[in-house]
mmCIF file of C-alpha atoms and ligand atoms in Angstrom:
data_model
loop_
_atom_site.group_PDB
_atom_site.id
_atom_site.type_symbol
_atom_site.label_atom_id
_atom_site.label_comp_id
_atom_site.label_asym_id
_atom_site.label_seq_id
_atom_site.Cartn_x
_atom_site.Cartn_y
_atom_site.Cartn_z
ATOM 1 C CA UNK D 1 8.507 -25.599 7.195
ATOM 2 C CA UNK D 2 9.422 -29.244 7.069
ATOM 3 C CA UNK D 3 11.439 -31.445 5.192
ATOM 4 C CA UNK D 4 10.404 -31.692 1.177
ATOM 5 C CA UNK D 5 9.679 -34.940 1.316
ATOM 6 C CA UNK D 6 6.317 -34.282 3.443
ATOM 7 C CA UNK D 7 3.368 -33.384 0.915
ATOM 8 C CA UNK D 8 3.006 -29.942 0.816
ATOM 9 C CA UNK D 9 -0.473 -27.836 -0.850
ATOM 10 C CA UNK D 10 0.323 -24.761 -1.845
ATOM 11 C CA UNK D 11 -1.697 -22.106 -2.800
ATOM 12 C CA UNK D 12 -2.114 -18.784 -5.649
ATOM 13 C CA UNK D 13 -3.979 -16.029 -4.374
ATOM 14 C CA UNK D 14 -4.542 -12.148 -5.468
ATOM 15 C CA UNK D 15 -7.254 -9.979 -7.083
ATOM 16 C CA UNK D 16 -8.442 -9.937 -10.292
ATOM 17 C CA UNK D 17 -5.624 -9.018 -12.592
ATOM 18 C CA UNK D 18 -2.768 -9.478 -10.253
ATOM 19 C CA UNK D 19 -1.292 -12.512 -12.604
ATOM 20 C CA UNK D 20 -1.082 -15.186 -10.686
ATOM 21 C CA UNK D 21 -2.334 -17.346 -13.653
ATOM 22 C CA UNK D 22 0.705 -16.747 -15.656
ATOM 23 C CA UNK D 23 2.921 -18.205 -12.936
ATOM 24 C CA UNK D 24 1.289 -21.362 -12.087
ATOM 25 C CA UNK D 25 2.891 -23.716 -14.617
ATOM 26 C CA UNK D 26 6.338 -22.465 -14.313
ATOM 27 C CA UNK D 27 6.278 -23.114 -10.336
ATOM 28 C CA UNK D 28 4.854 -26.649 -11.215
ATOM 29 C CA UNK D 29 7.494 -26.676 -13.698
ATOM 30 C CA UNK D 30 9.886 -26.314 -11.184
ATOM 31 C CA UNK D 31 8.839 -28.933 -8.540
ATOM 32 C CA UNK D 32 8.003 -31.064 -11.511
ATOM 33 C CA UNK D 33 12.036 -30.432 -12.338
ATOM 34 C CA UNK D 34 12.990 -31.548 -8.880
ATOM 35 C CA UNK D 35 11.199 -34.780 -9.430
ATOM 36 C CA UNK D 36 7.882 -34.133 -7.211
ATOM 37 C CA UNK D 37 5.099 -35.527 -8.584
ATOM 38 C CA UNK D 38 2.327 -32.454 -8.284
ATOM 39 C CA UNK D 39 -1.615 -32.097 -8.731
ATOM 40 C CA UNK D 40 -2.295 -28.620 -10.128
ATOM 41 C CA UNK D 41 -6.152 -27.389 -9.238
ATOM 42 C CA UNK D 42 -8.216 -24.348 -9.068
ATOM 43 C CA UNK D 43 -11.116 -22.962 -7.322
ATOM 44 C CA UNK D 44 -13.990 -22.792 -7.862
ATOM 45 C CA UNK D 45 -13.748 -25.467 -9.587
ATOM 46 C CA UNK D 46 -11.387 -28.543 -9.835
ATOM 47 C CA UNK D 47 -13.843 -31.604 -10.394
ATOM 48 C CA UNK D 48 -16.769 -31.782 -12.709
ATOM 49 C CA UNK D 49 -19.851 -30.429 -10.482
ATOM 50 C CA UNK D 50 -17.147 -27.857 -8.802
ATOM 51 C CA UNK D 51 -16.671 -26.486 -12.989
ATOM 52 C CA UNK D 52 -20.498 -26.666 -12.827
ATOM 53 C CA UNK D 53 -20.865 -24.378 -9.919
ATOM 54 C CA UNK D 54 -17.995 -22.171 -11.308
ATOM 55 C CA UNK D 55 -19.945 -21.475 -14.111
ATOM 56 C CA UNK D 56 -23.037 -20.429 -11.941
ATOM 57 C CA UNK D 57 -20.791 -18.712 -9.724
ATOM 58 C CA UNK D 58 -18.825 -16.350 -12.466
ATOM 59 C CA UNK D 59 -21.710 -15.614 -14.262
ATOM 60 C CA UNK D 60 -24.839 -15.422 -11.914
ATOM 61 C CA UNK D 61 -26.085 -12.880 -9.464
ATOM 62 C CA UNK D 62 -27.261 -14.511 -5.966
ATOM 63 C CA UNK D 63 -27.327 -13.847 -2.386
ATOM 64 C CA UNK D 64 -24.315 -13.198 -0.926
ATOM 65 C CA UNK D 65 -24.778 -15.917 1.519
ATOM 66 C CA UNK D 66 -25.608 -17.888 -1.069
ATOM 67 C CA UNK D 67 -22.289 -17.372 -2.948
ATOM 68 C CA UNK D 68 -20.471 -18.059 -0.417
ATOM 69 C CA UNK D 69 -22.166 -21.428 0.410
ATOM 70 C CA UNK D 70 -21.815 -22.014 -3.054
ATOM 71 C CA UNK D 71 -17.873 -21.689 -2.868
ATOM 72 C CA UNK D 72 -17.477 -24.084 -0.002
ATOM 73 C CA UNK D 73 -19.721 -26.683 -1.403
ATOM 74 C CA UNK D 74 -16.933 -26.511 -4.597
ATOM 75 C CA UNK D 75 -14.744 -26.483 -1.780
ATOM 76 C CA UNK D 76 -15.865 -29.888 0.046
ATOM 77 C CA UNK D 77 -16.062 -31.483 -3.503
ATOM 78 C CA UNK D 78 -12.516 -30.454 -4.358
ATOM 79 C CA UNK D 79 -10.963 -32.030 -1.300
ATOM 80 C CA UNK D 80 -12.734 -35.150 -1.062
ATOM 81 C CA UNK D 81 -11.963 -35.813 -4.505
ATOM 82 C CA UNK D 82 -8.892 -33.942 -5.524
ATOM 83 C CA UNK D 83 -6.737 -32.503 -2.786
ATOM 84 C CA UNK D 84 -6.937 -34.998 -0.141
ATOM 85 C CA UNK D 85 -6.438 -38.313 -2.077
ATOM 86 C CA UNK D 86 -3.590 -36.130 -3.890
ATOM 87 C CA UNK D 87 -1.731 -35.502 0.025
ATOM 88 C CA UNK D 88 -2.342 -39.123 0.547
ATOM 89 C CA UNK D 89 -0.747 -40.253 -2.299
ATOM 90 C CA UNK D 90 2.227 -37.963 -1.407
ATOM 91 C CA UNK D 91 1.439 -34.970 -4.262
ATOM 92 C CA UNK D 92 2.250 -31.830 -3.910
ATOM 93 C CA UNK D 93 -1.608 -29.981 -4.172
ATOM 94 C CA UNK D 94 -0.989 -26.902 -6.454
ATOM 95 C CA UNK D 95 -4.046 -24.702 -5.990
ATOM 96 C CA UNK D 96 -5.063 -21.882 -8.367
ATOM 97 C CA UNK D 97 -6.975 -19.972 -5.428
ATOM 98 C CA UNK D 98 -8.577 -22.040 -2.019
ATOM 99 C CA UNK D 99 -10.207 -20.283 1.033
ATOM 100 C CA UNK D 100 -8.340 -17.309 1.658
ATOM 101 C CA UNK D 101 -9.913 -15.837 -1.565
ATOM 102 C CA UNK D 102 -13.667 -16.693 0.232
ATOM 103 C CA UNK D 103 -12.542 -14.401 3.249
ATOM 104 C CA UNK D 104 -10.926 -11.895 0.569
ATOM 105 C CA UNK D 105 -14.005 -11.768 -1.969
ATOM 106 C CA UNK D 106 -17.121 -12.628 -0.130
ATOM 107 C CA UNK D 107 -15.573 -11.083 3.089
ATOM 108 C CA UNK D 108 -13.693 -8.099 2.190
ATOM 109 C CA UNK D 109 -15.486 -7.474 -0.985
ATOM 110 C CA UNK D 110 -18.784 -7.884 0.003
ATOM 111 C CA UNK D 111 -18.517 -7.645 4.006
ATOM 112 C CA UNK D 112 -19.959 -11.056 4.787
ATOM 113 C CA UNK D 113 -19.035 -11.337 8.237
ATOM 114 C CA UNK D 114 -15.865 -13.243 8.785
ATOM 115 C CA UNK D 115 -16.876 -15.034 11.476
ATOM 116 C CA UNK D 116 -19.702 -16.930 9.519
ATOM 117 C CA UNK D 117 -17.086 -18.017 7.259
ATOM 118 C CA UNK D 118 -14.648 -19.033 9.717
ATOM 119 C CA UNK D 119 -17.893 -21.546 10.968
ATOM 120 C CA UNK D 120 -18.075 -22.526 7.520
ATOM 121 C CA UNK D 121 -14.047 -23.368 7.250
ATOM 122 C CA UNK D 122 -14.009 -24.991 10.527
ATOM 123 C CA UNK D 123 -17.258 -27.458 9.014
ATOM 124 C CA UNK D 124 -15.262 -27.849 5.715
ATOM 125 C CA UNK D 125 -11.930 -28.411 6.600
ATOM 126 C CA UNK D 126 -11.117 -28.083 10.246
ATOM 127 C CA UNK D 127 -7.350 -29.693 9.936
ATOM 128 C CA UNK D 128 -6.229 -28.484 7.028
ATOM 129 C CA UNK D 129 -4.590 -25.150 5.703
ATOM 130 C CA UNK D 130 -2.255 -24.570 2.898
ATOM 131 C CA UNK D 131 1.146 -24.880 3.765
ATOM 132 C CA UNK D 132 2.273 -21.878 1.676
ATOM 133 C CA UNK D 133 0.416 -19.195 0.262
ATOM 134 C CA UNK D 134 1.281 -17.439 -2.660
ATOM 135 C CA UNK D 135 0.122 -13.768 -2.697
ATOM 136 C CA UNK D 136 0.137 -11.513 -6.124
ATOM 137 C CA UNK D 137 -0.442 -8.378 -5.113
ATOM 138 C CA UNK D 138 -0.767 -5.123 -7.417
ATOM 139 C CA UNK D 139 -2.391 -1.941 -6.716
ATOM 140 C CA UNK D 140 -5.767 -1.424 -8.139
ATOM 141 C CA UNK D 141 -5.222 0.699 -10.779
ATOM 142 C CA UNK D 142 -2.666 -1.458 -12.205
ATOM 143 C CA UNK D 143 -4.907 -4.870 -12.135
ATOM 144 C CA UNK D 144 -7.531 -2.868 -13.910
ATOM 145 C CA UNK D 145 -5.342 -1.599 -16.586
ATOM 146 C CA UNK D 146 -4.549 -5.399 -17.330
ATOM 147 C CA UNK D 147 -7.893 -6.940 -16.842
ATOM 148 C CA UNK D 148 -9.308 -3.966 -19.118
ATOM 149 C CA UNK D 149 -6.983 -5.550 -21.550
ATOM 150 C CA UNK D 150 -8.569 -8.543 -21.633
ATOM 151 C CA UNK D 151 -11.272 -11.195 -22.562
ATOM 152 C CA UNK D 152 -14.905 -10.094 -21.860
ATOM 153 C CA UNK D 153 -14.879 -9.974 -17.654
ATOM 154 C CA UNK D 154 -16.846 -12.201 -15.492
ATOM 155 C CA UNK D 155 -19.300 -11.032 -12.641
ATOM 156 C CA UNK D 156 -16.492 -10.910 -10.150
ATOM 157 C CA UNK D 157 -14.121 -8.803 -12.896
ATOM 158 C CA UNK D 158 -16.371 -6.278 -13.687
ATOM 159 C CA UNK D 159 -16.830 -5.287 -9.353
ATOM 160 C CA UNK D 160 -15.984 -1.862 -9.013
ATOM 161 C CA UNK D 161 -12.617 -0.180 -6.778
ATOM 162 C CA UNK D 162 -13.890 -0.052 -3.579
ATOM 163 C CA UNK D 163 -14.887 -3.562 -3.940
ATOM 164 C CA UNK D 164 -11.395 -4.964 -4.888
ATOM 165 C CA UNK D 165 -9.847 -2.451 -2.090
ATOM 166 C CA UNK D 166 -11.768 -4.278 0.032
ATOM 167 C CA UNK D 167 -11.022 -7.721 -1.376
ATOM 168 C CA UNK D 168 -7.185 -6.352 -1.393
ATOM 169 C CA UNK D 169 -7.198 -5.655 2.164
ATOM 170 C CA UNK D 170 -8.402 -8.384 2.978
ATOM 171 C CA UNK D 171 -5.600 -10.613 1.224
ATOM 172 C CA UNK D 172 -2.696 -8.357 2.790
ATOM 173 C CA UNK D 173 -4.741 -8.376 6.865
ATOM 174 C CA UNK D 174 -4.819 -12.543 5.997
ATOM 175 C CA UNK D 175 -0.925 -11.934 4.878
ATOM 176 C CA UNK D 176 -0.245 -10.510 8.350
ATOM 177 C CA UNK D 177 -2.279 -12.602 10.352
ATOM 178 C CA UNK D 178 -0.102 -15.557 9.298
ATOM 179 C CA UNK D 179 2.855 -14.672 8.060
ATOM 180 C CA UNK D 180 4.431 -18.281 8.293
ATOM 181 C CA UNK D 181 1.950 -19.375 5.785
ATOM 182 C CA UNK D 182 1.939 -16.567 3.433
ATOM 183 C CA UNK D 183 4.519 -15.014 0.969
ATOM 184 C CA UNK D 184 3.897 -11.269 -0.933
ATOM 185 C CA UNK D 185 4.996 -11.177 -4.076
ATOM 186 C CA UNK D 186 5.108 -7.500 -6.195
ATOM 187 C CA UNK D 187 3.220 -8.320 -9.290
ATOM 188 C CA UNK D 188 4.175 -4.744 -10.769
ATOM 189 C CA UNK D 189 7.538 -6.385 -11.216
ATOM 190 C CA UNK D 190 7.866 -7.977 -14.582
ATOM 191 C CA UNK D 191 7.317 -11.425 -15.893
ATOM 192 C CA UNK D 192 11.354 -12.118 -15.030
ATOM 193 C CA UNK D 193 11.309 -10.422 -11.945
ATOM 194 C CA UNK D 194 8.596 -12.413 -10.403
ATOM 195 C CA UNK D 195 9.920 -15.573 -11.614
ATOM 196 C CA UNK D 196 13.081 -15.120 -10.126
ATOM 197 C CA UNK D 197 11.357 -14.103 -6.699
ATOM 198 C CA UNK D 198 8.891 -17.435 -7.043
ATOM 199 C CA UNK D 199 12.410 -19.642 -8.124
ATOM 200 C CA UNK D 200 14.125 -18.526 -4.897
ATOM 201 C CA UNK D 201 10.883 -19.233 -2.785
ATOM 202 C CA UNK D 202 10.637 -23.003 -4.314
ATOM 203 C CA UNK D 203 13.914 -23.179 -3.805
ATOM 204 C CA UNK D 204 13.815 -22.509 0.144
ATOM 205 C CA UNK D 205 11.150 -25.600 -0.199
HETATM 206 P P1 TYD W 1 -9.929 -16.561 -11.313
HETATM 207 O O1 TYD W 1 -9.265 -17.478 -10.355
HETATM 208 O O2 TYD W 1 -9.449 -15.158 -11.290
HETATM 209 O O3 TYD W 1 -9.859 -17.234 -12.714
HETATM 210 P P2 TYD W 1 -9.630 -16.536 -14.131
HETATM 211 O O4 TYD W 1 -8.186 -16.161 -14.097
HETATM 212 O O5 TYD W 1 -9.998 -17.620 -15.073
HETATM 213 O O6 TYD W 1 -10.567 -15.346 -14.173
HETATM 214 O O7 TYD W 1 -11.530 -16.535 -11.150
HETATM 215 C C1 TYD W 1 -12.192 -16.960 -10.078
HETATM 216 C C2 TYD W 1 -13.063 -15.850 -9.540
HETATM 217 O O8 TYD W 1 -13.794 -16.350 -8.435
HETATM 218 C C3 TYD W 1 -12.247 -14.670 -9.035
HETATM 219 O O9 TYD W 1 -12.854 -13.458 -9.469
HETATM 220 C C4 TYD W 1 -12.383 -14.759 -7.536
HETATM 221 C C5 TYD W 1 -13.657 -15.497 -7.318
HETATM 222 N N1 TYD W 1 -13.674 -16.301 -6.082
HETATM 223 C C6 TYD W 1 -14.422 -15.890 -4.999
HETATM 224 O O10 TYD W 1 -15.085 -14.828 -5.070
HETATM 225 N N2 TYD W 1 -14.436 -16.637 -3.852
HETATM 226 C C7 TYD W 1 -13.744 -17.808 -3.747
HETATM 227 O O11 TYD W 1 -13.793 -18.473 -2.690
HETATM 228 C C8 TYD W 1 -12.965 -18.230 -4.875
HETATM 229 C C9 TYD W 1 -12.191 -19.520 -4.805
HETATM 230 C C10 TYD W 1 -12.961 -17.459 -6.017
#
């Protein structure tokens, strides 16, 4: 990776009840601590009509084409009007999810093939990847013990096993494909545990 004074986008990825969302603010906390200025985003989602399609996405059934159409228009909002101005400007680009978790959900969950959403990254954003990815991974069992603790679950939270198996092995053949880009972190550890592993990542910046 290059030096930290080139803007860097990094992004959170996992399944449903992995806790990734817990660890967001303390790594912005910590580039915020080493005086980077940093956008934090998610996905869907991130301007106002990308929260507009979240809502139709989380909480409507639709094709499965459709959904993933759906996720990339969010997507092509999100960088014209969030990500890429905040690289310009010299950010870092802190994204809660981003199109890994297309190819893990709508590919490996649902089997759309991955070669019609490769033509659909290559349309939305040809040049640009995520310089790191951050990857909470649990197994199964454990996600759905925590996400059974929880709120009231949203369409993509209340999938069955074999769906997030397939959404999991997705994430972890992605992992391996590029292994520059991506880091695994065990989310059975606890709360400390993965802190520590996420501080000595940010630190290696
Ligand atoms: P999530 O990021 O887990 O937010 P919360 O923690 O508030 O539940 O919710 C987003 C959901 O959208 C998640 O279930 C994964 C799904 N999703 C896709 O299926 N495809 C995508 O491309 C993206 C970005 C998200």
């Amino acid at each position: 990776m290059s030096s930290s004074t080139k803007p860097r986008f990094i992004t959170f990825e996992g399944i449903d009840g992995a806790g990734k969302s817990s660890h967001i603010g303390f790594v912005v906390d910590l580039l915020e601590a080493r005086g980077m200025r940093v956008t934090s985003t998610r996905e869907p989602g991130g301007t106002a009509l990308g929260e507009q399609l979240r809502t139709v996405l989380l909480h409507q059934k639709m094709h499965l084409e459709t959904e993933a159409l759906l996720m990339f228009a969010s997507r092509r909002e999100h960088l014209a009007q969030v990500i890429e101005p905040a690289l310009a400007r010299g950010d870092w680009v802190i994204s809660d999810r981003f199109t890994d978790a297309t190819f893990a959900y709508q590919g490996g969950g649902r089997h759309l093939s991955l070669a019609k959403l490769e033509q659909l990254e290559q349309w939305v954003h040809p040049h640009l990847q995520p310089d790191l990815t951050l990857l909470f991974d649990v197994p199964l069992d454990v996600a759905r013990r925590r996400l059974d603790a929880t709120r009231s679950l949203d369409k993509f939270e209340q999938e069955q096993d074999d769906f997030f198996a397939g959404v999991r092995g997705e994430y972890l053949r992605r992992a391996a494909q590029f292994p520059a880009r991506f880091r695994i972190i065990d989310s059975t550890q606890s709360m400390d545990e993965v802190r520590m592993a996420l501080a000595a990542i940010v630190a290696h910046l």
